[in-house]
Amino acid sequence: MEIIKVKSSKNYSIYVGNNIICTVGTYLSQLKPLCKVLVVTDDVVDKLYFDKIKRSLTDCGYTVEKFVFPNGENSKSLETYGEILDKLAEKSFTRTDVIVALGGGVVGDLAGFVASSYMRGIDFVQVPTTILSQIDSSVGGKTAVNLPMGKNLVGAFYQPIFVLCDIETTKTLTEEIFNDGMGEMSKYGVLIGENFAELLEQDNLKENLFQLIVKCIEYKRDVVERDEFESGERKLLNLGHTVAHGIEKLSNYTISHGKAVGMGMKIIISACYKNHLISKDEFQRMNGLLNLCNQRSNCPFTIFELVETFTLDKKCTGDTITLILTEGIGKCVLKKVKIEDVLEILS
Ligand code: GLY
């Protein structure tokens, strides 16, 4: 097992291992005296892992309640957020109690935002069960819900008290959800650097999965430690994401986040090649990395349609937006551009 320590506004550990989901009660008892625990999960993950989590917590003496919502991005709404708050109040949860987010990115973002705001903050634990949530959303304390106008428009930076990342849970993922996580992995392929790209290029995703996941978490941990509240460097983690959020919104969330990131990466890499930031060899290598991560779909929307969604992006200030571009593997840069010039750069 790997223990990755995060030093931020709240220090915490990320436990990465196989078959460790049943140890959540043990780790919790090292941090919290007996209390109530609300497990927040979706209807798919509930059937797979809730019983294991419940047994682990009750064996350690915790009282367990559960809130289950329908799987999918459409649940990441103010409505579900309000329902979870109501549940906490109905069950008389107080600040000494805890929330466990059991599931993928939607569960973690939603439960984390509830935790950040219920009684002005209650402890929460992340138990990410998808590749996407293990390598990205459960690390670094971004929590949020969507508004009809766009993705993640309401949220908070709020760190968990620990993260339990059981790689074994990736074995129950459908091919579609596995590849969704690979969309986010393709981003790291361009972002992290030569060693990570070479590991992906071994073309043995399943065999190397543990190592790949650990390397993504460690990279993200380092960035978050330097810039927890995203005043600069952390924006790099959004490589491909401005476009991806536009794709998700325009598709009414029928295109999943990871798949949209893969499409966003393709658009950004092409733009970087067209604007002479990368050579033809680098362009081909990066596209090869996307293929190795099973990201072959093209964006179904025009650049014009995408750019129209950018004004509500959090990297947009006034009439400028910070684009994340690449000048090579491991060499990504932030570039402030006028909104009116984005169309030209990305077309
Ligand atoms: N998903 C990007 C970040 O956490 O900063």
Coordinates of C-alpha atoms and ligand atoms in Angstrom, one line a residue:
M1 CA 0.0 0.0 0.0
E2 CA 1.1 3.6 -0.6
I3 CA 0.4 6.4 1.8
I4 CA 0.6 9.8 0.1
K5 CA 0.6 12.7 2.5
V6 CA -0.9 16.1 1.5
K7 CA 0.1 19.3 3.2
S8 CA -2.5 21.9 2.6
S9 CA -5.0 24.1 4.7
K10 CA -5.8 20.7 6.2
N11 CA -3.2 18.0 6.2
Y12 CA -4.4 14.5 5.3
S13 CA -3.3 11.1 3.9
I14 CA -4.3 9.4 0.7
Y15 CA -4.2 5.6 1.2
V16 CA -3.8 3.8 -2.1
G17 CA -4.1 0.0 -2.1
N18 CA -5.9 -3.1 -3.1
N19 CA -8.9 -4.4 -1.2
I20 CA -8.7 -1.6 1.4
I21 CA -12.3 -0.4 1.2
C22 CA -13.1 -2.5 4.3
T23 CA -10.5 -0.5 6.4
V24 CA -12.4 2.8 6.3
G25 CA -13.7 2.3 9.9
T26 CA -10.1 1.6 11.2
Y27 CA -8.7 4.8 9.5
L28 CA -11.6 6.9 10.7
S29 CA -11.2 5.7 14.3
Q30 CA -7.6 7.0 14.2
L31 CA -9.0 10.5 13.6
K32 CA -12.5 10.7 15.1
P33 CA -14.2 9.4 18.2
L34 CA -17.4 7.5 17.8
C35 CA -20.0 9.6 16.0
K36 CA -22.7 9.4 13.2
V37 CA -21.6 8.8 9.6
L38 CA -23.6 9.7 6.6
V39 CA -22.5 7.6 3.6
V40 CA -23.4 9.5 0.4
T41 CA -23.4 7.4 -2.7
D42 CA -25.2 6.7 -6.0
D43 CA -27.5 3.8 -6.8
V44 CA -24.8 1.9 -8.8
V45 CA -22.1 2.1 -6.2
D46 CA -24.6 1.5 -3.4
K47 CA -25.2 -2.0 -4.6
L48 CA -21.5 -2.7 -5.0
Y49 CA -19.8 -1.4 -2.0
F50 CA -22.2 0.1 0.6
D51 CA -22.4 -3.1 2.7
K52 CA -18.6 -3.4 2.9
I53 CA -18.3 0.2 4.1
K54 CA -21.2 -0.1 6.5
R55 CA -19.7 -3.3 8.1
S56 CA -16.3 -1.6 8.5
L57 CA -17.8 1.4 10.2
T58 CA -20.3 -0.4 12.4
D59 CA -17.6 -2.9 13.5
C60 CA -15.6 0.1 14.8
G61 CA -18.7 1.4 16.6
Y62 CA -19.9 4.1 14.3
T63 CA -23.6 4.7 13.6
V64 CA -24.2 4.7 9.9
E65 CA -26.9 6.5 7.8
K66 CA -27.1 6.5 4.0
F67 CA -28.2 8.9 1.3
V68 CA -28.4 7.4 -2.2
F69 CA -29.1 9.4 -5.4
P70 CA -29.4 8.4 -9.1
N71 CA -26.1 7.8 -10.8
G72 CA -25.0 10.5 -13.2
E73 CA -24.0 14.1 -13.7
N74 CA -27.6 15.4 -13.6
S75 CA -27.7 14.6 -9.9
K76 CA -24.9 17.1 -9.3
S77 CA -27.4 19.8 -8.7
L78 CA -28.6 22.2 -6.1
E79 CA -31.7 20.0 -5.6
T80 CA -29.7 16.9 -4.6
Y81 CA -27.4 19.2 -2.5
G82 CA -30.5 20.5 -0.6
E83 CA -31.8 16.9 -0.1
I84 CA -28.6 15.8 1.5
L85 CA -28.5 18.8 3.8
D86 CA -32.1 18.0 4.8
K87 CA -31.1 14.4 5.6
L88 CA -28.3 15.6 7.8
A89 CA -30.6 17.9 9.7
E90 CA -33.4 15.3 10.0
K91 CA -30.9 12.8 11.5
S92 CA -29.5 15.5 13.9
F93 CA -26.0 15.5 12.5
T94 CA -23.7 18.0 14.2
R95 CA -20.2 19.3 13.5
T96 CA -18.6 16.4 15.3
D97 CA -20.2 13.9 12.8
V98 CA -18.8 12.9 9.4
I99 CA -19.8 12.3 5.8
V100 CA -18.3 9.6 3.7
A101 CA -18.4 10.2 -0.1
L102 CA -18.5 6.7 -1.7
G103 CA -18.3 6.7 -5.5
G104 CA -17.0 8.6 -8.5
G105 CA -16.5 12.3 -9.2
V106 CA -20.2 13.3 -8.9
V107 CA -20.5 11.8 -5.5
G108 CA -17.2 13.3 -4.2
D109 CA -17.9 16.8 -5.6
L110 CA -21.5 16.8 -4.3
A111 CA -20.9 15.3 -0.8
G112 CA -17.8 17.4 -0.4
F113 CA -19.7 20.6 -1.1
V114 CA -22.4 19.5 1.4
A115 CA -19.6 18.9 4.0
S116 CA -18.1 22.3 3.3
S117 CA -21.3 24.1 4.1
Y118 CA -23.4 22.1 6.5
M119 CA -23.1 23.9 9.8
R120 CA -20.3 25.9 8.2
G121 CA -18.2 22.7 7.8
I122 CA -18.3 19.1 8.8
D123 CA -15.5 16.5 8.3
F124 CA -15.7 14.3 5.2
V125 CA -13.8 11.3 3.8
Q126 CA -13.4 10.5 0.1
V127 CA -13.7 6.9 -1.0
P128 CA -13.3 7.3 -4.8
T129 CA -14.3 4.2 -6.8
T130 CA -13.6 5.3 -10.3
I131 CA -10.3 6.0 -12.0
L132 CA -11.4 9.6 -12.7
S133 CA -12.1 10.3 -9.1
Q134 CA -9.0 8.5 -7.8
I135 CA -6.6 10.4 -10.0
D136 CA -8.3 13.8 -10.0
S137 CA -11.5 14.8 -8.2
S138 CA -10.9 13.2 -4.8
V139 CA -7.5 14.9 -4.5
G140 CA -7.1 18.6 -3.7
G141 CA -10.4 19.6 -2.1
K142 CA -12.4 21.0 -5.1
T143 CA -16.1 20.5 -4.4
A144 CA -19.0 21.8 -6.4
V145 CA -22.4 21.4 -8.0
N146 CA -23.6 22.4 -11.4
L147 CA -26.0 25.1 -12.3
P148 CA -28.2 25.0 -15.4
M149 CA -25.9 27.6 -16.8
G150 CA -22.8 25.6 -16.4
K151 CA -20.6 23.0 -14.7
N152 CA -19.2 23.4 -11.2
L153 CA -20.4 27.0 -10.9
V154 CA -21.1 26.7 -7.1
G155 CA -18.6 25.2 -4.9
A156 CA -15.8 25.5 -2.3
F157 CA -12.2 24.4 -1.7
Y158 CA -12.7 22.0 1.2
Q159 CA -10.2 19.2 2.0
P160 CA -11.2 15.8 3.2
I161 CA -9.8 14.3 6.4
F162 CA -8.5 11.3 4.4
V163 CA -8.9 9.6 1.1
L164 CA -9.2 5.8 0.7
C165 CA -8.4 4.8 -2.8
D166 CA -9.1 1.1 -3.4
I167 CA -7.7 0.2 -6.8
E168 CA -9.7 -3.1 -6.7
T169 CA -12.9 -1.0 -7.2
T170 CA -11.7 -0.2 -10.8
K171 CA -12.3 -3.9 -11.6
T172 CA -16.1 -3.4 -11.4
L173 CA -16.1 -0.4 -13.8
T174 CA -17.8 -0.8 -17.2
E175 CA -15.5 -0.3 -20.2
E176 CA -17.2 3.1 -20.7
I177 CA -16.4 4.3 -17.1
F178 CA -12.9 2.9 -17.3
N179 CA -12.3 4.9 -20.4
D180 CA -13.8 7.9 -18.9
G181 CA -11.0 7.8 -16.3
M182 CA -8.5 7.3 -19.1
G183 CA -9.6 10.7 -20.6
E184 CA -8.3 12.3 -17.4
M185 CA -5.3 10.1 -17.5
S186 CA -4.5 11.4 -21.1
K187 CA -4.4 14.9 -19.6
Y188 CA -1.7 13.7 -17.1
G189 CA 0.1 12.0 -20.1
V190 CA 0.8 15.5 -21.6
L191 CA 1.1 17.3 -18.3
I192 CA 3.4 15.3 -16.0
G193 CA 6.5 14.7 -18.1
E194 CA 8.6 12.1 -19.9
N195 CA 8.7 9.3 -17.3
F196 CA 4.9 9.2 -17.0
A197 CA 4.4 9.4 -20.8
E198 CA 6.8 6.5 -21.2
L199 CA 4.9 4.5 -18.7
L200 CA 1.7 5.1 -20.7
E201 CA 3.5 4.2 -23.9
Q202 CA 4.3 0.7 -22.5
D203 CA 0.7 0.1 -23.6
N204 CA -0.2 -2.0 -20.6
L205 CA -2.8 0.0 -18.9
K206 CA -4.3 -2.7 -16.7
E207 CA -1.0 -4.1 -15.5
N208 CA 0.5 -0.6 -14.8
L209 CA -2.7 0.9 -13.4
F210 CA -1.6 1.0 -9.7
Q211 CA 1.6 2.8 -10.6
L212 CA -0.1 5.1 -13.1
I213 CA -2.8 6.1 -10.5
V214 CA -0.1 6.7 -7.8
K215 CA 1.9 8.9 -10.1
C216 CA -1.1 11.0 -11.0
I217 CA -2.0 11.5 -7.4
E218 CA 1.5 12.4 -6.4
Y219 CA 1.8 14.9 -9.2
K220 CA -1.5 16.5 -8.3
R221 CA -0.6 16.5 -4.6
D222 CA 2.6 18.5 -5.5
V223 CA 0.7 21.1 -7.5
V224 CA -2.0 21.4 -4.9
E225 CA 0.6 21.9 -2.1
R226 CA 2.1 24.8 -4.1
D227 CA -1.2 26.4 -5.1
E228 CA -4.2 25.0 -3.2
F229 CA -6.6 27.8 -4.1
E230 CA -5.7 28.0 -7.8
S231 CA -4.2 31.4 -8.1
G232 CA -1.7 30.2 -10.7
E233 CA 0.0 26.8 -11.2
R234 CA -3.1 24.7 -10.3
K235 CA -4.8 26.0 -13.4
L236 CA -2.5 23.7 -15.4
L237 CA -4.6 20.8 -14.0
N238 CA -7.4 22.1 -16.1
L239 CA -5.6 21.2 -19.4
G240 CA -8.4 20.4 -21.9
H241 CA -11.0 21.2 -19.3
T242 CA -12.4 24.6 -20.6
V243 CA -13.3 22.9 -23.8
A244 CA -14.5 19.8 -22.0
H245 CA -16.9 21.7 -19.7
G246 CA -18.3 23.3 -22.9
I247 CA -18.8 19.9 -24.5
E248 CA -20.5 18.5 -21.4
K249 CA -22.8 21.4 -21.2
L250 CA -23.7 21.5 -24.9
S251 CA -24.4 17.8 -24.8
N252 CA -26.7 18.3 -21.7
Y253 CA -24.2 16.0 -19.9
T254 CA -24.8 13.0 -22.1
I255 CA -21.1 13.2 -22.9
S256 CA -19.3 12.2 -19.7
H257 CA -16.5 14.3 -18.2
G258 CA -13.6 12.1 -19.0
K259 CA -14.7 11.6 -22.6
A260 CA -15.1 15.3 -22.9
V261 CA -11.6 15.9 -21.5
G262 CA -10.2 13.5 -24.2
M263 CA -12.0 15.5 -26.9
G264 CA -10.8 18.8 -25.3
M265 CA -7.3 17.5 -25.2
K266 CA -7.5 16.7 -29.0
I267 CA -8.7 20.2 -29.7
I268 CA -5.9 21.8 -27.5
I269 CA -3.2 19.7 -29.0
S270 CA -4.2 20.5 -32.5
A271 CA -4.4 24.2 -31.7
C272 CA -0.9 24.1 -30.1
Y273 CA 0.4 22.4 -33.3
K274 CA -1.3 24.9 -35.6
N275 CA 0.1 27.8 -33.5
H276 CA 3.6 26.3 -33.7
L277 CA 3.9 25.6 -30.0
I278 CA 4.7 21.9 -30.7
S279 CA 6.4 20.1 -33.6
K280 CA 4.7 17.6 -35.8
D281 CA 6.5 14.8 -33.9
E282 CA 5.3 16.1 -30.6
F283 CA 1.8 16.5 -32.0
Q284 CA 1.8 12.9 -33.2
R285 CA 3.2 11.6 -30.0
M286 CA 0.5 13.4 -27.9
N287 CA -2.2 12.0 -30.2
G288 CA -0.6 8.6 -29.7
L289 CA -1.0 9.0 -26.0
L290 CA -4.6 9.9 -26.4
N291 CA -5.1 6.7 -28.5
L292 CA -3.4 4.6 -25.9
C293 CA -5.8 6.0 -23.3
N294 CA -8.7 5.0 -25.7
Q295 CA -9.6 8.6 -26.5
R296 CA -10.6 8.4 -30.1
S297 CA -13.9 10.3 -30.3
N298 CA -14.0 13.7 -31.9
C299 CA -16.0 16.6 -30.5
P300 CA -19.5 16.8 -32.1
F301 CA -19.7 20.6 -31.6
T302 CA -18.1 23.5 -33.6
I303 CA -15.4 25.6 -32.0
F304 CA -17.8 28.6 -32.3
E305 CA -20.4 26.8 -30.2
L306 CA -17.7 25.8 -27.6
V307 CA -16.3 29.3 -27.4
E308 CA -19.8 30.7 -26.6
T309 CA -19.8 28.6 -23.4
F310 CA -16.5 30.0 -22.2
T311 CA -17.7 33.3 -20.7
L312 CA -18.9 31.4 -17.5
D313 CA -15.6 29.5 -17.2
K314 CA -13.8 30.1 -13.9
K315 CA -10.6 30.9 -15.8
C316 CA -12.4 33.8 -17.5
T317 CA -12.0 37.3 -16.0
G318 CA -13.7 40.2 -17.8
D319 CA -12.9 39.9 -21.5
T320 CA -9.9 37.6 -21.1
I321 CA -9.6 33.9 -20.4
T322 CA -6.6 31.8 -19.3
L323 CA -6.0 29.0 -21.8
I324 CA -3.8 26.1 -20.8
L325 CA -1.6 25.2 -23.7
T326 CA 1.3 22.8 -24.2
E327 CA 4.8 23.4 -25.6
G328 CA 5.8 19.7 -25.2
I329 CA 5.3 16.8 -22.9
G330 CA 5.7 18.1 -19.3
K331 CA 5.8 21.7 -20.6
C332 CA 2.3 23.2 -20.2
V333 CA 1.8 26.9 -19.9
L334 CA -0.9 29.4 -19.0
K335 CA -1.8 32.0 -21.6
K336 CA -4.1 34.9 -21.0
V337 CA -6.0 35.7 -24.2
K338 CA -8.8 38.0 -25.2
I339 CA -12.1 36.0 -25.6
E340 CA -12.4 37.4 -29.1
D341 CA -9.1 35.8 -30.0
V342 CA -9.9 32.3 -28.7
L343 CA -11.9 31.3 -31.8
E344 CA -8.9 32.0 -34.0
I345 CA -6.5 30.1 -31.7
L346 CA -8.6 27.0 -31.4
S347 CA -10.1 26.9 -34.9
Ligands
GLY1 N1 -9.5 19.1 -11.5 C1 -8.5 20.1 -11.4 C2 -8.2 20.5 -10.0 O1 -8.5 19.8 -9.1 O2 -7.6 21.5 -9.9

